[in-house]
Coordinates of N, CA and C in Angstrom, one line a residue:
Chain W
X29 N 116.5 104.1 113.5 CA 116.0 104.7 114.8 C 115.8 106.2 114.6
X30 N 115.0 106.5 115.4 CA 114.3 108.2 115.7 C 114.8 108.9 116.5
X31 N 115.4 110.0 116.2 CA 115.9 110.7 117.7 C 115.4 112.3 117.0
X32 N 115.0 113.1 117.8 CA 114.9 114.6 118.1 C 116.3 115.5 119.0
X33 N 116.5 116.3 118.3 CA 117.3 117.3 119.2 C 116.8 118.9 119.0
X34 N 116.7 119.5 120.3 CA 116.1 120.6 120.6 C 117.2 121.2 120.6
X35 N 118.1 122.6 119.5 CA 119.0 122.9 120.3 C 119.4 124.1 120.9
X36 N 118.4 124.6 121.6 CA 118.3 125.4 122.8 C 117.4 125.1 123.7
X37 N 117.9 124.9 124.6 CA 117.3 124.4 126.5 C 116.5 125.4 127.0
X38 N 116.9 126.8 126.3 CA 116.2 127.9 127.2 C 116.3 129.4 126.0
X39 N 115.4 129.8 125.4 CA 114.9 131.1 124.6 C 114.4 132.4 125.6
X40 N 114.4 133.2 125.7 CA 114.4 134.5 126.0 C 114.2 135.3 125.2
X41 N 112.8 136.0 124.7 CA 112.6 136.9 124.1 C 111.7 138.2 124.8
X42 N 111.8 139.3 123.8 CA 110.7 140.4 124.6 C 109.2 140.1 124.0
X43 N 108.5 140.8 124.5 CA 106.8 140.5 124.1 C 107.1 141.4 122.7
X44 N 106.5 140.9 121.7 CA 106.4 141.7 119.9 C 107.3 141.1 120.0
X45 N 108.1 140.4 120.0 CA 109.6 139.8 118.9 C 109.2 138.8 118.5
X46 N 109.8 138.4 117.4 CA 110.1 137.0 116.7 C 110.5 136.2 118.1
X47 N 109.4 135.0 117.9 CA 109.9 133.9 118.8 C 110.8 132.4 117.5
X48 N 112.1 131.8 117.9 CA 112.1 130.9 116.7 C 113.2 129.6 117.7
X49 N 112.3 128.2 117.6 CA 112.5 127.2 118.6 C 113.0 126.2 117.7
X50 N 114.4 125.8 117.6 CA 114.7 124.7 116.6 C 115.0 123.8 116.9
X51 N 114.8 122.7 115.7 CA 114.4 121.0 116.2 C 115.3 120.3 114.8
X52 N 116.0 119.8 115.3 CA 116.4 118.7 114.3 C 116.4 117.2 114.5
X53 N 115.6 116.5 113.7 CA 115.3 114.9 113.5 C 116.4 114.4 112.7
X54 N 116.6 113.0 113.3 CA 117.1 111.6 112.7 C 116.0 111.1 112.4
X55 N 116.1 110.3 111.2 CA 114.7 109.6 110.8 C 114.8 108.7 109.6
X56 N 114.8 107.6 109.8 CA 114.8 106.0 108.9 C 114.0 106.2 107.8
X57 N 112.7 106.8 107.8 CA 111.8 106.7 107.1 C 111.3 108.3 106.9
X58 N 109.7 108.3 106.1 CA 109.3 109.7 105.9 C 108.6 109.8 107.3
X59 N 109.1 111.0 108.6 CA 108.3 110.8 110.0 C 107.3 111.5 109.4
X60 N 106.5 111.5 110.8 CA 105.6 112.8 111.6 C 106.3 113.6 112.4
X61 N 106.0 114.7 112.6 CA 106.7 115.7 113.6 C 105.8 116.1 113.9
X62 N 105.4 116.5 115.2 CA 105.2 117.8 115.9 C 105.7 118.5 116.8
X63 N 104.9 119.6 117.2 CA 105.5 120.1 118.4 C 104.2 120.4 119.0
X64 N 104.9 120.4 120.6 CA 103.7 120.6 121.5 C 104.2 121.4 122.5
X65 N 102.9 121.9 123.3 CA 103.4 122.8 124.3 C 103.0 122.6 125.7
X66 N 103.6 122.8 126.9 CA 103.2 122.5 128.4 C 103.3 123.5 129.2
X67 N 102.9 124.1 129.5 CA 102.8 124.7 130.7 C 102.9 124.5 132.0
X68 N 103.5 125.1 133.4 CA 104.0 124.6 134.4 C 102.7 123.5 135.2
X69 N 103.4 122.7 135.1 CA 102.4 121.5 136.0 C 101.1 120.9 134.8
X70 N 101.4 121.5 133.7 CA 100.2 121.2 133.1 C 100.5 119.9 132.3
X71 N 99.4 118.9 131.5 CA 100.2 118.3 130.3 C 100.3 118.8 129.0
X72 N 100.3 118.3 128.3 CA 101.3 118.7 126.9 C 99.9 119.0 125.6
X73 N 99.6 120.2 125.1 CA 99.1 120.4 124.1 C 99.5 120.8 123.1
X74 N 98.3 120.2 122.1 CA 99.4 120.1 120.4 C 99.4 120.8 119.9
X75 N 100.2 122.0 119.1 CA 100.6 122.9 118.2 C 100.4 123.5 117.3
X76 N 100.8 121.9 115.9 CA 101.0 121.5 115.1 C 101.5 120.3 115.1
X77 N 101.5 120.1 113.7 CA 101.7 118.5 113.4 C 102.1 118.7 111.7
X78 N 103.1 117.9 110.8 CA 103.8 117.8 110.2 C 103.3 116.3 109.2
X79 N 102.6 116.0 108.4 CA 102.9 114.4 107.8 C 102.4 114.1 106.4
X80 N 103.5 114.8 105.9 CA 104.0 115.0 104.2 C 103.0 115.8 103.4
X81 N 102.2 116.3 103.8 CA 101.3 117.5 102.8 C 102.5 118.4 103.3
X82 N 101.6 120.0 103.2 CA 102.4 121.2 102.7 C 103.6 121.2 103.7
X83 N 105.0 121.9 103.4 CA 106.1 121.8 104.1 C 105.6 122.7 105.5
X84 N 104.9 124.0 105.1 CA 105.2 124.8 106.1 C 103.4 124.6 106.8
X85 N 103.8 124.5 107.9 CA 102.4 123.8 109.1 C 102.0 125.3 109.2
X86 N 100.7 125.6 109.8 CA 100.1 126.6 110.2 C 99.3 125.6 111.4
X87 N 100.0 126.5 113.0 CA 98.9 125.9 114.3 C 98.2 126.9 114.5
X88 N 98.2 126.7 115.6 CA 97.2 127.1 117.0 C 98.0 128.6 117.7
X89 N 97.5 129.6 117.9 CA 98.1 130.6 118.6 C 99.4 131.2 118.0
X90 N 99.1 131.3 116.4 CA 99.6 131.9 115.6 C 101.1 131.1 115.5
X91 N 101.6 129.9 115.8 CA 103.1 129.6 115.7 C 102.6 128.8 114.6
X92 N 103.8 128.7 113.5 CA 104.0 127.8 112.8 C 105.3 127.2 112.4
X93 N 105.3 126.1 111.3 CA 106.7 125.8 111.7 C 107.1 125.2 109.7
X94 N 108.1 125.0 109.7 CA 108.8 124.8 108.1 C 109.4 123.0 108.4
X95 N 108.6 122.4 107.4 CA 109.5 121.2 107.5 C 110.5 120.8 106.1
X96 N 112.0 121.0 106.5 CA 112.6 121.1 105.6 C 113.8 120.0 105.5
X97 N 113.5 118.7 104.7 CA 114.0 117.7 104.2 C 115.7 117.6 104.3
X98 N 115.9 118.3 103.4 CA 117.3 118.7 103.5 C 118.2 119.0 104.1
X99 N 117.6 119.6 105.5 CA 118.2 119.9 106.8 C 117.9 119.0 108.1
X100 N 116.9 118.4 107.8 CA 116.2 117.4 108.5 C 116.0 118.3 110.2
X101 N 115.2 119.3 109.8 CA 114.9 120.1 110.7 C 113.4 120.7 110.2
X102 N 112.3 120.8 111.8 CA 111.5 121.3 111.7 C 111.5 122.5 113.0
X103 N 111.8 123.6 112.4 CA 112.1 124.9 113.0 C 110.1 125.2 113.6
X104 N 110.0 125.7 114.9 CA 108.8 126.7 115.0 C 108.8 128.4 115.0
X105 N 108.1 128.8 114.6 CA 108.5 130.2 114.9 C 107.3 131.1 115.3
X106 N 107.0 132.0 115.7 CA 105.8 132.8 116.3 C 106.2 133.9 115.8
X107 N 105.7 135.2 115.0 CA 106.1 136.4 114.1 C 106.0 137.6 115.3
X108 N 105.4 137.3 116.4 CA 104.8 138.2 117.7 C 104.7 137.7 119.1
X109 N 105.7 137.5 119.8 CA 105.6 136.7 121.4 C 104.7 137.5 122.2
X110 N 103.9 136.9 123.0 CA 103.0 137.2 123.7 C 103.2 136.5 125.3
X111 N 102.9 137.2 126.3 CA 103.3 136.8 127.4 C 103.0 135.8 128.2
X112 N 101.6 134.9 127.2 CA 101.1 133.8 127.5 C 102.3 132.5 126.9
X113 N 102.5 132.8 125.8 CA 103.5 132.2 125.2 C 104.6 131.2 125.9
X114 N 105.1 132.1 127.3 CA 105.7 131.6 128.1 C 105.5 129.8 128.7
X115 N 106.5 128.9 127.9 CA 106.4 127.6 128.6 C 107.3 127.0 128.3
X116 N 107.0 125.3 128.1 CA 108.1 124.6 128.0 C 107.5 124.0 126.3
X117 N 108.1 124.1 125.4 CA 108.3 123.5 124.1 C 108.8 122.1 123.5
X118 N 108.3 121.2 122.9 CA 108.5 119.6 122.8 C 108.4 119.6 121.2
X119 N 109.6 118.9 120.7 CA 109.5 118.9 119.2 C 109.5 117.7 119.4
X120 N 108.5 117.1 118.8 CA 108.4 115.5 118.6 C 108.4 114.6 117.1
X121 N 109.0 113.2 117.3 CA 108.8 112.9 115.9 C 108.5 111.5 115.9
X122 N 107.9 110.8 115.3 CA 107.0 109.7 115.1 C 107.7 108.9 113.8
X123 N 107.8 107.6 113.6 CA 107.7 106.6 112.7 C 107.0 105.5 112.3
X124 N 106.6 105.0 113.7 CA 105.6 103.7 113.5 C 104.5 104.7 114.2
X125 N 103.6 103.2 114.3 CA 102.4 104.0 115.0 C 101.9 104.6 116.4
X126 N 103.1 104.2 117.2 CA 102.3 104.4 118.7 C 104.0 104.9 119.2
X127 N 104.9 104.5 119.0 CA 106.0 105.1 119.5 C 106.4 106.7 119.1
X128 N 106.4 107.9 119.9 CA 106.8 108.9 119.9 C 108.3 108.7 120.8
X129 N 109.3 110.1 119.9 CA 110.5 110.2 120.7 C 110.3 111.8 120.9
X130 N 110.5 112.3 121.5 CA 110.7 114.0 122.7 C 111.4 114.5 122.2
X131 N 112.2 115.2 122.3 CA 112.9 116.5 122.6 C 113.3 116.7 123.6
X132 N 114.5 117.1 124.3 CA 114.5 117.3 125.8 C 113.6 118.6 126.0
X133 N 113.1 119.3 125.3 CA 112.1 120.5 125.5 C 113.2 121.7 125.5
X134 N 112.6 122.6 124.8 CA 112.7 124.4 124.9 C 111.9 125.6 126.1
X135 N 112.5 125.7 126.9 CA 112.1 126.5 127.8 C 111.9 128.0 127.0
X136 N 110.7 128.7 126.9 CA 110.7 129.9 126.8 C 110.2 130.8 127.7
X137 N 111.2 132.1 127.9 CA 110.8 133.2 128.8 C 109.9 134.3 127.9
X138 N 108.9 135.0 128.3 CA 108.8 136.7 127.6 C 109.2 137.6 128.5
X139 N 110.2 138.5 127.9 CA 110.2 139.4 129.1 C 108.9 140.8 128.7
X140 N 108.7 141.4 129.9 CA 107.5 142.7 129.0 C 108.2 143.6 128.8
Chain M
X1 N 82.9 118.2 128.6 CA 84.1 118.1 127.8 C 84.3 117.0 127.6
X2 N 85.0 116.3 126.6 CA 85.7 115.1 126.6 C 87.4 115.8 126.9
X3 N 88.2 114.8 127.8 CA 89.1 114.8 127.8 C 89.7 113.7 128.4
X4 N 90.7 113.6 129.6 CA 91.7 113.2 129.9 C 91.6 113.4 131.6
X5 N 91.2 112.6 132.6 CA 91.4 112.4 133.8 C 92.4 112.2 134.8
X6 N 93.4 112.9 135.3 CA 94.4 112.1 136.4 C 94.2 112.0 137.7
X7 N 94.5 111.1 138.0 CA 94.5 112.0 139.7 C 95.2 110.8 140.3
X8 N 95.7 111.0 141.5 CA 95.7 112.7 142.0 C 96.8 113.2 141.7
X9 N 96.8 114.5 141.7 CA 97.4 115.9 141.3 C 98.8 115.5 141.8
X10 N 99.1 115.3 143.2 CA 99.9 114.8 144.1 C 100.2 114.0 144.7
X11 N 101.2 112.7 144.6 CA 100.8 111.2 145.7 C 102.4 111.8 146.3
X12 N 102.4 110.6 147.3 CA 103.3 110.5 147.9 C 103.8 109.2 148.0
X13 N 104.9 108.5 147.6 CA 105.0 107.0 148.7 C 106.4 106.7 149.2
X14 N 105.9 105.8 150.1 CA 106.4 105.2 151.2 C 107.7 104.2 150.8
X15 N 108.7 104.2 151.4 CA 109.8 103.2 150.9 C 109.0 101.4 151.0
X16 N 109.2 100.8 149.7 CA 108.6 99.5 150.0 C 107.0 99.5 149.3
X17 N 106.7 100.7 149.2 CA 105.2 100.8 149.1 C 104.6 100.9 147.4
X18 N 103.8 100.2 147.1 CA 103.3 100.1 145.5 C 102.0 101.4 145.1
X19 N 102.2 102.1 144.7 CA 100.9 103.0 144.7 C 100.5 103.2 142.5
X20 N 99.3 103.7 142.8 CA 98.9 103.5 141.5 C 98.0 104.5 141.7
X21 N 98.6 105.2 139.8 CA 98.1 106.2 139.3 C 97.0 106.2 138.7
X22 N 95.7 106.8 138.4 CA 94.3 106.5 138.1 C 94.6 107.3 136.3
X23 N 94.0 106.8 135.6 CA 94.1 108.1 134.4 C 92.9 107.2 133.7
X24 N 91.9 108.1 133.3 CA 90.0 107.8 132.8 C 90.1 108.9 131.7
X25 N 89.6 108.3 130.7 CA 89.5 109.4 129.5 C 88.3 108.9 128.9
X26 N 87.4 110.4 128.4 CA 85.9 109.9 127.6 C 86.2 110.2 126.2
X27 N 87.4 110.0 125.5 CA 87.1 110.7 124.3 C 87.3 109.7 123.6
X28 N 86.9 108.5 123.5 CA 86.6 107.2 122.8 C 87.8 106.7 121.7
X29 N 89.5 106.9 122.5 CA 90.4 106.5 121.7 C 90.7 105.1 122.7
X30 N 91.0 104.5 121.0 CA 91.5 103.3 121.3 C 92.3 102.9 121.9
X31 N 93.8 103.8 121.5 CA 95.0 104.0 122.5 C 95.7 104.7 123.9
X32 N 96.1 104.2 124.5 CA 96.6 105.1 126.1 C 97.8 104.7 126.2
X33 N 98.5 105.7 126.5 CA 100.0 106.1 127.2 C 100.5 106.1 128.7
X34 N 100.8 106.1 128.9 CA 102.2 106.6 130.2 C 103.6 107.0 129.5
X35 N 103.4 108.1 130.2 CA 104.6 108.7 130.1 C 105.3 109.0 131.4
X36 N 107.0 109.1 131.8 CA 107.4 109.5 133.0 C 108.5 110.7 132.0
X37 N 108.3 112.0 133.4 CA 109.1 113.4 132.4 C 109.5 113.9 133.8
X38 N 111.0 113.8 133.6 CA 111.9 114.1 134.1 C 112.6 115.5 133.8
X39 N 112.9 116.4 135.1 CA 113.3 118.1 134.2 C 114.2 118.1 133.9
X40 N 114.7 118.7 132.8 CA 115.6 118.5 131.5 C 115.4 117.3 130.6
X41 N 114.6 116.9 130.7 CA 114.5 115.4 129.9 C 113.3 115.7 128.8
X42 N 112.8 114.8 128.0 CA 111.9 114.3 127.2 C 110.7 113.8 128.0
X43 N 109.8 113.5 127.3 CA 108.9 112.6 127.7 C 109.8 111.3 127.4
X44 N 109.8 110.2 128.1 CA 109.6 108.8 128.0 C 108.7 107.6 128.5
X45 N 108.6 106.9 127.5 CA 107.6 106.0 127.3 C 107.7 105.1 128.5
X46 N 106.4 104.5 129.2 CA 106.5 103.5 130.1 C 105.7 102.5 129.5
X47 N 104.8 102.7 129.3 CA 103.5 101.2 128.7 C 102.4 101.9 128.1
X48 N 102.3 101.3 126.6 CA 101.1 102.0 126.0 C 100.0 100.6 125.6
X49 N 99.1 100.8 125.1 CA 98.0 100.1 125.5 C 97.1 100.3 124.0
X50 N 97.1 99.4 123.3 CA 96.0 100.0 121.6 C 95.5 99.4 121.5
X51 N 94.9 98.5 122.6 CA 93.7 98.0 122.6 C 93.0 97.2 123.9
X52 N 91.7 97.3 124.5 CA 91.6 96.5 125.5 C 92.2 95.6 125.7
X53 N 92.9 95.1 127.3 CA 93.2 93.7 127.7 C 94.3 93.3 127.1
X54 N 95.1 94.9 126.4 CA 96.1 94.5 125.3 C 97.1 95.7 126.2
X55 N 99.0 95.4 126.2 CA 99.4 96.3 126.3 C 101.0 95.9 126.7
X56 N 101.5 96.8 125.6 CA 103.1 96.5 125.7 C 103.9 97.5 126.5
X57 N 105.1 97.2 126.4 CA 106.4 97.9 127.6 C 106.6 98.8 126.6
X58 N 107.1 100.0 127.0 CA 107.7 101.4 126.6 C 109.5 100.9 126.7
X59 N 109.7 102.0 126.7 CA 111.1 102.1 126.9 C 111.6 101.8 128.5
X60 N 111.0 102.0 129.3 CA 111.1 102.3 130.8 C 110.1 101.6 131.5
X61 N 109.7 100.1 131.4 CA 109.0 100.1 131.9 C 109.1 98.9 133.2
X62 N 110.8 99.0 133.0 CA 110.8 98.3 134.8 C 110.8 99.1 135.8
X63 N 110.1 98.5 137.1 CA 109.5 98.7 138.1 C 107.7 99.1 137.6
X64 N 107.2 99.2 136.8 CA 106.0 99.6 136.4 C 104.8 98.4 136.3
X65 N 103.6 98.4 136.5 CA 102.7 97.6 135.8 C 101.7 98.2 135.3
X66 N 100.8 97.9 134.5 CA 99.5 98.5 134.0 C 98.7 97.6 133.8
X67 N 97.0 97.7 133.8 CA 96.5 96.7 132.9 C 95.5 97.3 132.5
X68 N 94.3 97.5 131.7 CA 93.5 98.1 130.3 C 92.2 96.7 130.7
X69 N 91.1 96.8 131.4 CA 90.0 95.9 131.6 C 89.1 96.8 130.6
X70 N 89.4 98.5 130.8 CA 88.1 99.0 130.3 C 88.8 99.6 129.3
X71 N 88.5 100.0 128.0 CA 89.0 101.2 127.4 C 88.8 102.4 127.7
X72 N 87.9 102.8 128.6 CA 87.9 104.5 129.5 C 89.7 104.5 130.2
X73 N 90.0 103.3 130.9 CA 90.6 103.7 132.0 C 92.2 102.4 131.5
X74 N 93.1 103.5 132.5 CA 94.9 102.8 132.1 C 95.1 103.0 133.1
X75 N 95.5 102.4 134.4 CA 95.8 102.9 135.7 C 97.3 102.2 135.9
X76 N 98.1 103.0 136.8 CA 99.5 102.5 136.2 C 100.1 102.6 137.7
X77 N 100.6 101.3 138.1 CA 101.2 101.2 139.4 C 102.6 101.4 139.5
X78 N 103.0 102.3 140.0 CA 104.7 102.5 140.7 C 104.5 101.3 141.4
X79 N 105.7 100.5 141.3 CA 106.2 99.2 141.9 C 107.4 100.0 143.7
X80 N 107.4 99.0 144.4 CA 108.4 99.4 145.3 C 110.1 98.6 144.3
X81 N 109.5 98.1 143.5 CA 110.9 98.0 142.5 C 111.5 99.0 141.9
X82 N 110.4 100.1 141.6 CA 111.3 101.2 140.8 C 111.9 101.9 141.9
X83 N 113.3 101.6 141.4 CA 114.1 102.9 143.3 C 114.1 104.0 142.6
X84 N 113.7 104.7 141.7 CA 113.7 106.4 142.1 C 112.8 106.7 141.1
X85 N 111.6 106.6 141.6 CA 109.6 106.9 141.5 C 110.0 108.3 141.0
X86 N 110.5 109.1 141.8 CA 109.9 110.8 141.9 C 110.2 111.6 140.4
X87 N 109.1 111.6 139.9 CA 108.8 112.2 138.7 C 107.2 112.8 138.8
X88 N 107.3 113.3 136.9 CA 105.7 113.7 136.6 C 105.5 113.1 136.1
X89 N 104.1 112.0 136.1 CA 103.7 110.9 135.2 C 102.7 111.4 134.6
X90 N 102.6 111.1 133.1 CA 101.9 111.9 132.5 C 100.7 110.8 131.3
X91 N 99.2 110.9 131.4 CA 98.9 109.8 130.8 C 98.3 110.4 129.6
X92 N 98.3 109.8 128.4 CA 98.0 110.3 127.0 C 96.8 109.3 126.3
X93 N 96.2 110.0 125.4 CA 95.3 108.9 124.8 C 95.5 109.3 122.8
X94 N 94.8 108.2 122.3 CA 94.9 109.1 120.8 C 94.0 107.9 119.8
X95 N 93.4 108.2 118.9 CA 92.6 107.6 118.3 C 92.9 106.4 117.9
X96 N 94.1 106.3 117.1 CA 94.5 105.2 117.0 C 96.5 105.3 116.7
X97 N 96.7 105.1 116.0 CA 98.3 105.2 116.3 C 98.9 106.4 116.5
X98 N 99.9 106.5 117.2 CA 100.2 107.8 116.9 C 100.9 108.6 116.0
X99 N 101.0 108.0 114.9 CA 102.0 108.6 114.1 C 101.2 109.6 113.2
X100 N 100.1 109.6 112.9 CA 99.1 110.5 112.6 C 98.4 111.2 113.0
X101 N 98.2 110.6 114.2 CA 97.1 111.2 115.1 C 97.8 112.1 116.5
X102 N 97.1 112.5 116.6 CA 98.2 113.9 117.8 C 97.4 113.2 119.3
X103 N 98.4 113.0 120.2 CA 97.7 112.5 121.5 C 97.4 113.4 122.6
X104 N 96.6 113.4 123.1 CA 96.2 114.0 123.6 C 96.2 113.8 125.4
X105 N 96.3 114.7 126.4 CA 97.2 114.4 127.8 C 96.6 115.1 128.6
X106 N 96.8 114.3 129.5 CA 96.1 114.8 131.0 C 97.0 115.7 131.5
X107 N 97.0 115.9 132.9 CA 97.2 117.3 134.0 C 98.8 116.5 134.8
X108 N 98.8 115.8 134.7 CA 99.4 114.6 135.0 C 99.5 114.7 136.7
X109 N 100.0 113.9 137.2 CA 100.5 113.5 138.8 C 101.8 113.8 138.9
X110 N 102.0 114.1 139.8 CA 103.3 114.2 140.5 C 103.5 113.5 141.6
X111 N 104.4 112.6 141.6 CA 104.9 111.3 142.7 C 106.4 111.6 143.2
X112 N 106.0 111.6 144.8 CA 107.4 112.5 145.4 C 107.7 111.0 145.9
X113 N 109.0 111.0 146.9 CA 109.1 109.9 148.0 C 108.6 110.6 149.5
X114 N 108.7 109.9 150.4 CA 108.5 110.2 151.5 C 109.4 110.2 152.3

């Protein structure tokens, strides 16, 4: 079985700082991971995505993320927060074809 | 654009009462989701659908029904069986499985009680 754990509920950083959102997977098999992002009322857009080429993902709006075996963690991190940045964060992980498991989600704040 | 249709934005229903959520997507995937997302929670699965006139149960899918006539459209009825509706229902599509393919999501609905 697949499970995700997000383990921080809520990040708080300043605008220019390192943003870094950790995710650790259970996983039977070699998953997929991603992460996705939401914004208030909005639905969920994709990141990145993880499924066995290079370890370290390059997304969308400069975050990327390290998938690292050993730890059975796929960390995100942003090198520069921006005040758009501000949302709700979903590390997801995948085994078969159609079933996705969540993340309870990472809330992030920017402060200016 | 191609994307992902909800509506409406906001329902309401009635104790006893069956209401159903609309979700139309043009981007020519095979597969459709429901999702219910609860705050502090994950997404969870209610009924996904990978192929016309085809469509199995999620994790959650008592009090729920769906049915898939078209592959544009997944429309997903809150039952007066499910006793506590009030969530964000969120509907997703994706090419074909998901474990490759990244799915893609509407604006979703929000369903209160009355």
């Amino acid at each position: 079985a697949q499970s995700v754990t997000q383990l921080d509920s809520h990040v708080s950083v300043s605008e220019g700082t390192p943003v870094l959102l950790r995710c650790n997977y259970s996983s039977s098999y070699s998953p997929s991971l991603f992460w996705y992002v939401q914004h208030p009322n909005k639905g969920l857009q994709l990141l990145l995505k993880y499924t066995s080429a290079a370890t370290l993902v390059k997304g969308i709006n400069g975050f990327e993320a390290e998938f690292k075996k050993s730890e059975t963690s796929f960390h995100l991190t942003k090198p520069s927060a921006h005040m758009s940045d501000a949302a709700e964060y979903f590390c997801v992980v995948s085994e078969n074809d159609y079933k996705l498991s969540f993340g309870a989600g990472t809330t992030v704040t920017v402060r200016a | 654009d191609g994307g992902i249709t909800q509506s409406p934005k906001y329902l309401f229903r009635k104790e006893g009462q069956n209401v159903t959520l609309s979700c139309e997507q043009n981007l020519n995937h095979d597969a459709m989701y429901w999702y219910r997302q609860d705050p502090g929670q994950g997404l969870r699965l209610i009924y996904y659908s990978q192929i016309v006139n085809d469509f199995q149960k999620g994790d959650i899918a008592e009090g729920y029904s769906v049915s898939r006539e078209k592959k544009e459209s997944f429309p997903l009825t809150v039952t007066s069986a499910q006793k506590n509706p009030t969530a964000f229902y969120l509907c997703a599509s994706s090419k074909q499985g998901a474990s490759n393919q990244p799915q893609h999501f509407g604006d979703g609905t929000r369903l209160s009680i009355l």
